[in-house]
PDB file of N, CA and C in Angstrom:
ATOM      1  N   MET A   1     180.805 201.465 201.793  1.00  0.00           N
ATOM      2  CA  MET A   1     179.615 201.731 202.602  1.00  0.00           C
ATOM      3  C   MET A   1     180.220 202.297 203.944  1.00  0.00           C
ATOM      4  N   ARG A   2     179.228 203.097 204.017  1.00  0.00           N
ATOM      5  CA  ARG A   2     179.298 204.276 205.318  1.00  0.00           C
ATOM      6  C   ARG A   2     179.380 203.364 206.653  1.00  0.00           C
ATOM      7  N   ALA A   3     179.875 203.502 207.556  1.00  0.00           N
ATOM      8  CA  ALA A   3     179.682 202.956 208.919  1.00  0.00           C
ATOM      9  C   ALA A   3     178.337 203.639 209.691  1.00  0.00           C
ATOM     10  N   LYS A   4     177.438 203.069 210.180  1.00  0.00           N
ATOM     11  CA  LYS A   4     176.726 203.766 211.018  1.00  0.00           C
ATOM     12  C   LYS A   4     177.327 204.083 212.467  1.00  0.00           C
ATOM     13  N   ARG A   5     176.937 205.700 212.856  1.00  0.00           N
ATOM     14  CA  ARG A   5     177.625 206.513 213.789  1.00  0.00           C
ATOM     15  C   ARG A   5     176.496 205.859 215.296  1.00  0.00           C
ATOM     16  N   ARG A   6     177.577 205.743 215.860  1.00  0.00           N
ATOM     17  CA  ARG A   6     177.015 205.435 217.770  1.00  0.00           C
ATOM     18  C   ARG A   6     177.306 206.171 218.271  1.00  0.00           C
ATOM     19  N   GLY A   7     176.004 206.182 219.770  1.00  0.00           N
ATOM     20  CA  GLY A   7     176.795 207.248 220.632  1.00  0.00           C
ATOM     21  C   GLY A   7     175.400 207.992 220.734  1.00  0.00           C
ATOM     22  N   VAL A   8     175.627 209.225 221.566  1.00  0.00           N
ATOM     23  CA  VAL A   8     174.412 210.262 221.947  1.00  0.00           C
ATOM     24  C   VAL A   8     174.813 211.274 220.927  1.00  0.00           C
ATOM     25  N   PRO A   9     173.798 212.218 220.553  1.00  0.00           N
ATOM     26  CA  PRO A   9     174.438 213.223 219.726  1.00  0.00           C
ATOM     27  C   PRO A   9     175.105 214.541 220.571  1.00  0.00           C
ATOM     28  N   ALA A  10     175.691 215.205 220.407  1.00  0.00           N
ATOM     29  CA  ALA A  10     176.930 216.186 220.560  1.00  0.00           C
ATOM     30  C   ALA A  10     175.828 217.136 221.777  1.00  0.00           C
ATOM     31  N   TRP A  11     174.516 217.820 221.144  1.00  0.00           N
ATOM     32  CA  TRP A  11     174.034 218.743 222.198  1.00  0.00           C
ATOM     33  C   TRP A  11     173.584 217.889 223.139  1.00  0.00           C
ATOM     34  N   THR A  12     173.103 216.704 223.113  1.00  0.00           N
ATOM     35  CA  THR A  12     172.532 215.998 224.227  1.00  0.00           C
ATOM     36  C   THR A  12     173.467 215.578 225.375  1.00  0.00           C
ATOM     37  N   ALA A  13     174.691 215.284 224.876  1.00  0.00           N
ATOM     38  CA  ALA A  13     175.926 215.204 225.594  1.00  0.00           C
ATOM     39  C   ALA A  13     176.479 216.772 226.418  1.00  0.00           C
ATOM     40  N   ALA A  14     176.401 217.997 226.218  1.00  0.00           N
ATOM     41  CA  ALA A  14     176.746 218.978 226.087  1.00  0.00           C
ATOM     42  C   ALA A  14     175.177 219.583 227.265  1.00  0.00           C
ATOM     43  N   SER A  15     174.273 219.206 226.882  1.00  0.00           N
ATOM     44  CA  SER A  15     173.228 219.581 227.803  1.00  0.00           C
ATOM     45  C   SER A  15     173.252 218.425 229.333  1.00  0.00           C
ATOM     46  N   ARG A  16     173.684 217.810 229.076  1.00  0.00           N
ATOM     47  CA  ARG A  16     173.700 216.695 230.557  1.00  0.00           C
ATOM     48  C   ARG A  16     175.162 217.064 231.206  1.00  0.00           C
ATOM     49  N   VAL A  17     176.231 217.840 230.085  1.00  0.00           N
ATOM     50  CA  VAL A  17     177.343 217.942 230.781  1.00  0.00           C
ATOM     51  C   VAL A  17     177.148 219.481 231.979  1.00  0.00           C
ATOM     52  N   LEU A  18     175.757 220.324 230.934  1.00  0.00           N
ATOM     53  CA  LEU A  18     175.672 221.525 231.437  1.00  0.00           C
ATOM     54  C   LEU A  18     174.959 221.555 232.808  1.00  0.00           C
ATOM     55  N   ALA A  19     174.131 220.771 232.617  1.00  0.00           N
ATOM     56  CA  ALA A  19     172.909 220.159 233.680  1.00  0.00           C
ATOM     57  C   ALA A  19     173.695 219.532 235.120  1.00  0.00           C
ATOM     58  N   ALA A  20     174.666 218.972 234.816  1.00  0.00           N
ATOM     59  CA  ALA A  20     175.679 218.132 236.265  1.00  0.00           C
ATOM     60  C   ALA A  20     176.225 219.493 236.939  1.00  0.00           C
ATOM     61  N   LEU A  21     176.389 220.535 235.508  1.00  0.00           N
ATOM     62  CA  LEU A  21     177.608 221.568 236.494  1.00  0.00           C
ATOM     63  C   LEU A  21     176.488 222.565 237.092  1.00  0.00           C
ATOM     64  N   LEU A  22     175.798 223.205 236.401  1.00  0.00           N
ATOM     65  CA  LEU A  22     174.960 224.377 236.873  1.00  0.00           C
ATOM     66  C   LEU A  22     174.210 223.965 237.750  1.00  0.00           C
ATOM     67  N   ALA A  23     172.945 222.879 237.231  1.00  0.00           N
ATOM     68  CA  ALA A  23     171.749 222.749 237.835  1.00  0.00           C
ATOM     69  C   ALA A  23     172.323 221.787 239.249  1.00  0.00           C
ATOM     70  N   GLY A  24     173.376 221.043 238.927  1.00  0.00           N
ATOM     71  CA  GLY A  24     174.203 220.735 240.116  1.00  0.00           C
ATOM     72  C   GLY A  24     174.108 221.130 241.278  1.00  0.00           C
ATOM     73  N   TYR A  25     174.772 222.474 241.052  1.00  0.00           N
ATOM     74  CA  TYR A  25     175.311 223.501 241.796  1.00  0.00           C
ATOM     75  C   TYR A  25     174.614 224.182 242.419  1.00  0.00           C
ATOM     76  N   TRP A  26     173.254 224.652 242.065  1.00  0.00           N
ATOM     77  CA  TRP A  26     172.202 224.953 242.393  1.00  0.00           C
ATOM     78  C   TRP A  26     171.735 224.107 243.099  1.00  0.00           C
ATOM     79  N   VAL A  27     171.328 222.742 243.219  1.00  0.00           N
ATOM     80  CA  VAL A  27     170.808 221.732 244.171  1.00  0.00           C
ATOM     81  C   VAL A  27     172.136 221.621 245.333  1.00  0.00           C
ATOM     82  N   ALA A  28     173.311 222.023 245.180  1.00  0.00           N
ATOM     83  CA  ALA A  28     174.254 221.921 246.212  1.00  0.00           C
ATOM     84  C   ALA A  28     174.418 223.359 247.216  1.00  0.00           C
ATOM     85  N   TRP A  29     173.765 224.250 246.348  1.00  0.00           N
ATOM     86  CA  TRP A  29     173.815 225.504 246.656  1.00  0.00           C
ATOM     87  C   TRP A  29     172.751 225.694 247.802  1.00  0.00           C
ATOM     88  N   GLY A  30     171.179 224.895 247.359  1.00  0.00           N
ATOM     89  CA  GLY A  30     170.179 224.867 247.726  1.00  0.00           C
ATOM     90  C   GLY A  30     170.201 223.944 248.959  1.00  0.00           C
ATOM     91  N   SER A  31     170.913 222.598 248.879  1.00  0.00           N
ATOM     92  CA  SER A  31     170.909 221.982 250.450  1.00  0.00           C
ATOM     93  C   SER A  31     171.717 222.549 251.258  1.00  0.00           C
ATOM     94  N   THR A  32     172.780 223.446 250.760  1.00  0.00           N
ATOM     95  CA  THR A  32     173.645 223.853 251.654  1.00  0.00           C
ATOM     96  C   THR A  32     173.184 225.009 252.329  1.00  0.00           C
ATOM     97  N   ALA A  33     172.034 225.837 252.033  1.00  0.00           N
ATOM     98  CA  ALA A  33     171.286 226.762 252.487  1.00  0.00           C
ATOM     99  C   ALA A  33     170.475 225.949 253.662  1.00  0.00           C
ATOM    100  N   PHE A  34     169.511 224.730 253.074  1.00  0.00           N
ATOM    101  CA  PHE A  34     168.837 224.156 254.148  1.00  0.00           C
ATOM    102  C   PHE A  34     169.426 223.403 255.311  1.00  0.00           C
ATOM    103  N   LEU A  35     170.343 223.103 255.005  1.00  0.00           N
ATOM    104  CA  LEU A  35     171.095 222.236 256.046  1.00  0.00           C
ATOM    105  C   LEU A  35     171.776 223.026 257.311  1.00  0.00           C
ATOM    106  N   THR A  36     172.257 224.490 256.949  1.00  0.00           N
ATOM    107  CA  THR A  36     172.732 225.608 257.801  1.00  0.00           C
ATOM    108  C   THR A  36     171.832 225.704 258.478  1.00  0.00           C
ATOM    109  N   LEU A  37     170.423 226.008 258.376  1.00  0.00           N
ATOM    110  CA  LEU A  37     169.332 225.820 259.126  1.00  0.00           C
ATOM    111  C   LEU A  37     168.830 224.812 259.754  1.00  0.00           C
ATOM    112  N   ALA A  38     168.943 223.767 259.136  1.00  0.00           N
ATOM    113  CA  ALA A  38     168.263 222.221 259.831  1.00  0.00           C
ATOM    114  C   ALA A  38     169.055 221.567 260.963  1.00  0.00           C
ATOM    115  N   LEU A  39     170.527 221.919 260.618  1.00  0.00           N
ATOM    116  CA  LEU A  39     171.232 220.886 261.426  1.00  0.00           C
ATOM    117  C   LEU A  39     171.098 221.092 263.149  1.00  0.00           C
ATOM    118  N   PRO A  40     171.153 220.279 263.845  1.00  0.00           N
ATOM    119  CA  PRO A  40     171.242 220.496 265.223  1.00  0.00           C
ATOM    120  C   PRO A  40     172.421 220.925 265.804  1.00  0.00           C
ATOM    121  N   MET A  41     173.057 221.836 265.708  1.00  0.00           N
ATOM    122  CA  MET A  41     174.383 221.985 265.930  1.00  0.00           C
ATOM    123  C   MET A  41     174.611 223.688 266.272  1.00  0.00           C
ATOM    124  N   SER A  42     175.624 223.933 266.762  1.00  0.00           N
ATOM    125  CA  SER A  42     176.332 225.495 266.805  1.00  0.00           C
ATOM    126  C   SER A  42     176.173 226.024 265.654  1.00  0.00           C
ATOM    127  N   ARG A  43     176.124 227.159 265.402  1.00  0.00           N
ATOM    128  CA  ARG A  43     175.959 228.049 263.759  1.00  0.00           C
ATOM    129  C   ARG A  43     177.221 227.499 263.556  1.00  0.00           C
ATOM    130  N   ALA A  44     178.460 227.518 264.147  1.00  0.00           N
ATOM    131  CA  ALA A  44     179.937 227.387 263.121  1.00  0.00           C
ATOM    132  C   ALA A  44     179.855 225.732 262.464  1.00  0.00           C
ATOM    133  N   ASN A  45     179.226 225.135 263.408  1.00  0.00           N
ATOM    134  CA  ASN A  45     179.271 223.108 263.044  1.00  0.00           C
ATOM    135  C   ASN A  45     178.702 223.269 261.920  1.00  0.00           C
ATOM    136  N   ARG A  46     177.191 223.785 262.239  1.00  0.00           N
ATOM    137  CA  ARG A  46     176.012 223.798 260.694  1.00  0.00           C
ATOM    138  C   ARG A  46     176.678 224.159 259.479  1.00  0.00           C
ATOM    139  N   VAL A  47     177.208 225.407 259.648  1.00  0.00           N
ATOM    140  CA  VAL A  47     177.818 225.831 258.262  1.00  0.00           C
ATOM    141  C   VAL A  47     179.142 224.825 257.973  1.00  0.00           C
ATOM    142  N   THR A  48     179.887 224.508 258.771  1.00  0.00           N
ATOM    143  CA  THR A  48     181.305 223.415 258.373  1.00  0.00           C
ATOM    144  C   THR A  48     180.496 222.447 257.547  1.00  0.00           C
ATOM    145  N   THR A  49     179.508 221.704 258.610  1.00  0.00           N
ATOM    146  CA  THR A  49     179.014 220.294 257.889  1.00  0.00           C
ATOM    147  C   THR A  49     178.031 220.730 256.780  1.00  0.00           C
ATOM    148  N   ALA A  50     177.490 221.281 256.525  1.00  0.00           N
ATOM    149  CA  ALA A  50     176.419 221.591 255.172  1.00  0.00           C
ATOM    150  C   ALA A  50     177.814 222.102 254.191  1.00  0.00           C
ATOM    151  N   SER A  51     178.827 222.771 254.278  1.00  0.00           N
ATOM    152  CA  SER A  51     179.770 222.923 253.308  1.00  0.00           C
ATOM    153  C   SER A  51     180.131 221.826 252.917  1.00  0.00           C
ATOM    154  N   LEU A  52     180.727 221.032 253.941  1.00  0.00           N
ATOM    155  CA  LEU A  52     181.556 220.047 253.617  1.00  0.00           C
ATOM    156  C   LEU A  52     180.470 218.686 252.924  1.00  0.00           C
ATOM    157  N   LEU A  53     179.355 218.741 253.356  1.00  0.00           N
ATOM    158  CA  LEU A  53     178.247 217.709 252.594  1.00  0.00           C
ATOM    159  C   LEU A  53     178.070 218.194 251.163  1.00  0.00           C
ATOM    160  N   CYS A  54     177.788 219.295 250.786  1.00  0.00           N
ATOM    161  CA  CYS A  54     177.703 219.970 249.686  1.00  0.00           C
ATOM    162  C   CYS A  54     177.993 219.403 248.084  1.00  0.00           C
ATOM    163  N   PHE A  55     179.649 218.999 248.614  1.00  0.00           N
ATOM    164  CA  PHE A  55     180.287 218.064 247.558  1.00  0.00           C
ATOM    165  C   PHE A  55     179.617 216.750 247.388  1.00  0.00           C
ATOM    166  N   ALA A  56     179.202 216.216 248.150  1.00  0.00           N
ATOM    167  CA  ALA A  56     178.694 215.051 248.217  1.00  0.00           C
ATOM    168  C   ALA A  56     177.324 214.876 247.246  1.00  0.00           C
ATOM    169  N   VAL A  57     176.485 216.251 247.783  1.00  0.00           N
ATOM    170  CA  VAL A  57     175.440 216.256 246.889  1.00  0.00           C
ATOM    171  C   VAL A  57     175.311 216.545 245.534  1.00  0.00           C
ATOM    172  N   TRP A  58     176.343 217.866 245.127  1.00  0.00           N
ATOM    173  CA  TRP A  58     176.852 218.082 243.769  1.00  0.00           C
ATOM    174  C   TRP A  58     177.070 216.646 243.120  1.00  0.00           C
ATOM    175  N   THR A  59     177.819 215.876 244.047  1.00  0.00           N
ATOM    176  CA  THR A  59     178.620 214.462 243.033  1.00  0.00           C
ATOM    177  C   THR A  59     177.164 213.806 242.618  1.00  0.00           C
ATOM    178  N   ALA A  60     176.117 213.695 243.617  1.00  0.00           N
ATOM    179  CA  ALA A  60     174.977 213.142 243.587  1.00  0.00           C
ATOM    180  C   ALA A  60     174.439 213.379 242.100  1.00  0.00           C
ATOM    181  N   ALA A  61     174.277 215.142 242.359  1.00  0.00           N
ATOM    182  CA  ALA A  61     173.440 215.408 241.606  1.00  0.00           C
ATOM    183  C   ALA A  61     174.016 215.145 240.024  1.00  0.00           C
ATOM    184  N   ALA A  62     175.217 215.311 239.749  1.00  0.00           N
ATOM    185  CA  ALA A  62     176.289 215.279 238.709  1.00  0.00           C
ATOM    186  C   ALA A  62     175.933 213.836 238.219  1.00  0.00           C
ATOM    187  N   MET A  63     175.764 212.796 239.000  1.00  0.00           N
ATOM    188  CA  MET A  63     175.595 211.318 238.704  1.00  0.00           C
ATOM    189  C   MET A  63     174.076 211.072 237.773  1.00  0.00           C
ATOM    190  N   TYR A  64     172.894 211.959 238.583  1.00  0.00           N
ATOM    191  CA  TYR A  64     171.796 211.799 238.592  1.00  0.00           C
ATOM    192  C   TYR A  64     171.791 212.427 236.817  1.00  0.00           C
ATOM    193  N   ALA A  65     172.310 213.707 236.886  1.00  0.00           N
ATOM    194  CA  ALA A  65     172.483 214.030 235.210  1.00  0.00           C
ATOM    195  C   ALA A  65     172.529 213.237 233.771  1.00  0.00           C
ATOM    196  N   PHE A  66     173.417 212.402 234.292  1.00  0.00           N
ATOM    197  CA  PHE A  66     174.060 211.368 233.315  1.00  0.00           C
ATOM    198  C   PHE A  66     173.131 210.005 232.916  1.00  0.00           C
ATOM    199  N   ALA A  67     172.184 209.769 234.395  1.00  0.00           N
ATOM    200  CA  ALA A  67     171.792 208.640 234.632  1.00  0.00           C
ATOM    201  C   ALA A  67     170.011 209.091 234.041  1.00  0.00           C
ATOM    202  N   ALA A  68     169.755 209.814 233.965  1.00  0.00           N
ATOM    203  CA  ALA A  68     168.218 210.560 233.811  1.00  0.00           C
ATOM    204  C   ALA A  68     167.810 209.935 232.296  1.00  0.00           C
ATOM    205  N   ARG A  69     166.487 209.464 231.991  1.00  0.00           N
ATOM    206  CA  ARG A  69     166.214 209.231 230.902  1.00  0.00           C
ATOM    207  C   ARG A  69     166.494 210.321 229.460  1.00  0.00           C
ATOM    208  N   SER A  70     166.372 211.658 230.170  1.00  0.00           N
ATOM    209  CA  SER A  70     166.444 212.287 229.149  1.00  0.00           C
ATOM    210  C   SER A  70     167.242 213.582 229.230  1.00  0.00           C
ATOM    211  N   SER A  71     168.041 214.560 228.635  1.00  0.00           N
ATOM    212  CA  SER A  71     168.320 215.801 229.232  1.00  0.00           C
ATOM    213  C   SER A  71     167.483 216.843 230.097  1.00  0.00           C
ATOM    214  N   TRP A  72     166.267 216.710 229.115  1.00  0.00           N
ATOM    215  CA  TRP A  72     164.999 217.473 229.469  1.00  0.00           C
ATOM    216  C   TRP A  72     165.071 217.027 231.216  1.00  0.00           C
ATOM    217  N   ARG A  73     164.596 215.828 231.467  1.00  0.00           N
ATOM    218  CA  ARG A  73     164.411 215.762 232.933  1.00  0.00           C
ATOM    219  C   ARG A  73     165.253 215.816 233.432  1.00  0.00           C
ATOM    220  N   ALA A  74     166.263 215.855 233.404  1.00  0.00           N
ATOM    221  CA  ALA A  74     167.708 216.076 234.068  1.00  0.00           C
ATOM    222  C   ALA A  74     167.483 217.542 234.831  1.00  0.00           C
ATOM    223  N   TRP A  75     167.662 218.246 233.722  1.00  0.00           N
ATOM    224  CA  TRP A  75     167.410 219.299 234.221  1.00  0.00           C
ATOM    225  C   TRP A  75     166.301 220.160 234.843  1.00  0.00           C
ATOM    226  N   TRP A  76     165.214 219.354 234.500  1.00  0.00           N
ATOM    227  CA  TRP A  76     163.750 219.729 235.722  1.00  0.00           C
ATOM    228  C   TRP A  76     163.884 219.271 236.898  1.00  0.00           C
ATOM    229  N   VAL A  77     164.278 218.032 236.923  1.00  0.00           N
ATOM    230  CA  VAL A  77     164.169 217.630 238.417  1.00  0.00           C
ATOM    231  C   VAL A  77     165.704 217.782 239.240  1.00  0.00           C
ATOM    232  N   LEU A  78     166.552 218.194 238.780  1.00  0.00           N
ATOM    233  CA  LEU A  78     167.738 218.972 239.723  1.00  0.00           C
ATOM    234  C   LEU A  78     167.272 220.492 239.752  1.00  0.00           C
ATOM    235  N   LEU A  79     166.779 221.123 239.076  1.00  0.00           N
ATOM    236  CA  LEU A  79     166.170 222.781 239.266  1.00  0.00           C
ATOM    237  C   LEU A  79     165.055 222.563 240.532  1.00  0.00           C
ATOM    238  N   LEU A  80     164.118 221.476 240.034  1.00  0.00           N
ATOM    239  CA  LEU A  80     163.487 221.338 241.324  1.00  0.00           C
ATOM    240  C   LEU A  80     163.895 221.005 242.665  1.00  0.00           C
ATOM    241  N   ALA A  81     164.663 220.070 242.588  1.00  0.00           N
ATOM    242  CA  ALA A  81     165.644 219.512 244.003  1.00  0.00           C
ATOM    243  C   ALA A  81     166.474 220.438 244.306  1.00  0.00           C
ATOM    244  N   GLY A  82     166.968 221.613 243.897  1.00  0.00           N
ATOM    245  CA  GLY A  82     167.808 222.830 244.484  1.00  0.00           C
ATOM    246  C   GLY A  82     166.674 223.759 244.721  1.00  0.00           C
ATOM    247  N   GLY A  83     165.704 223.624 243.851  1.00  0.00           N
ATOM    248  CA  GLY A  83     164.973 224.747 244.377  1.00  0.00           C
ATOM    249  C   GLY A  83     163.754 224.518 245.861  1.00  0.00           C
ATOM    250  N   ILE A  84     163.533 223.411 245.965  1.00  0.00           N
ATOM    251  CA  ILE A  84     162.804 223.469 247.223  1.00  0.00           C
ATOM    252  C   ILE A  84     163.400 223.639 248.117  1.00  0.00           C
ATOM    253  N   PRO A  85     164.385 222.877 248.722  1.00  0.00           N
ATOM    254  CA  PRO A  85     165.554 223.459 250.278  1.00  0.00           C
ATOM    255  C   PRO A  85     165.711 225.020 249.954  1.00  0.00           C
ATOM    256  N   TYR A  86     165.942 225.699 248.923  1.00  0.00           N
ATOM    257  CA  TYR A  86     166.476 226.598 249.456  1.00  0.00           C
ATOM    258  C   TYR A  86     165.249 227.543 249.375  1.00  0.00           C
ATOM    259  N   ALA A  87     164.217 227.199 249.009  1.00  0.00           N
ATOM    260  CA  ALA A  87     162.809 228.088 249.244  1.00  0.00           C
ATOM    261  C   ALA A  87     162.553 228.039 250.775  1.00  0.00           C
ATOM    262  N   ILE A  88     162.493 226.491 251.272  1.00  0.00           N
ATOM    263  CA  ILE A  88     162.267 226.260 252.537  1.00  0.00           C
ATOM    264  C   ILE A  88     163.281 226.998 253.660  1.00  0.00           C
ATOM    265  N   ALA A  89     164.672 227.601 252.859  1.00  0.00           N
ATOM    266  CA  ALA A  89     165.789 228.060 253.862  1.00  0.00           C
ATOM    267  C   ALA A  89     165.372 229.654 253.615  1.00  0.00           C
ATOM    268  N   LEU A  90     164.734 230.264 252.854  1.00  0.00           N
ATOM    269  CA  LEU A  90     164.339 231.740 252.259  1.00  0.00           C
ATOM    270  C   LEU A  90     163.428 231.890 253.365  1.00  0.00           C
ATOM    271  N   LEU A  91     162.260 230.741 253.392  1.00  0.00           N
ATOM    272  CA  LEU A  91     160.882 231.130 254.506  1.00  0.00           C
ATOM    273  C   LEU A  91     161.074 230.779 255.710  1.00  0.00           C
ATOM    274  N   CYS A  92     162.289 229.940 256.107  1.00  0.00           N
ATOM    275  CA  CYS A  92     162.025 229.772 257.655  1.00  0.00           C
ATOM    276  C   CYS A  92     163.610 230.543 257.978  1.00  0.00           C
ATOM    277  N   GLY A  93     164.227 231.251 257.418  1.00  0.00           N
ATOM    278  CA  GLY A  93     165.511 231.898 257.980  1.00  0.00           C
ATOM    279  C   GLY A  93     165.253 232.182 258.974  1.00  0.00           C
ATOM    280  N   ASP A  94     164.132 233.207 259.491  1.00  0.00           N
ATOM    281  CA  ASP A  94     163.941 234.125 260.666  1.00  0.00           C
ATOM    282  C   ASP A  94     163.655 232.818 261.949  1.00  0.00           C
ATOM    283  N   TRP A  95     163.198 231.460 261.634  1.00  0.00           N
ATOM    284  CA  TRP A  95     162.957 230.610 262.562  1.00  0.00           C
ATOM    285  C   TRP A  95     164.309 229.501 262.728  1.00  0.00           C
ATOM    286  N   ALA A  96     165.150 229.914 262.265  1.00  0.00           N
ATOM    287  CA  ALA A  96     165.994 228.866 262.466  1.00  0.00           C
ATOM    288  C   ALA A  96     166.367 228.595 264.061  1.00  0.00           C
ATOM    289  N   MET A  97     167.009 227.563 263.869  1.00  0.00           N
ATOM    290  CA  MET A  97     168.128 226.795 265.001  1.00  0.00           C
ATOM    291  C   MET A  97     169.132 227.961 265.387  1.00  0.00           C
ATOM    292  N   ARG A  98     168.821 228.641 266.653  1.00  0.00           N
ATOM    293  CA  ARG A  98     170.014 229.532 267.014  1.00  0.00           C
ATOM    294  C   ARG A  98     171.284 228.370 268.250  1.00  0.00           C
ATOM    295  N   PRO A  99     172.077 229.016 268.126  1.00  0.00           N
ATOM    296  CA  PRO A  99     173.417 228.509 269.310  1.00  0.00           C
ATOM    297  C   PRO A  99     173.109 228.540 270.961  1.00  0.00           C
TER     298      PRO A  99
END
């Protein structure tokens, strides 16, 4: 008798890995663009702080990619979570805080 295979299908695992890498990078990029405009510091400090925080954001996005109920949900939530701050940064770039 053949043993029943356990675990997730390979395509689901691959989709979550790609969501963690690609969509997680998109979230980190969008949050970095937004924080570069929104943090109340001088320009050099805003860029440095936003760049350092992006690694924590990317890590949180990758953890969410594997914690989501489905790989489809991981993709759309992460793409939306990266698109909103990036769109705000694009729209409000002219009104950004200046040193």
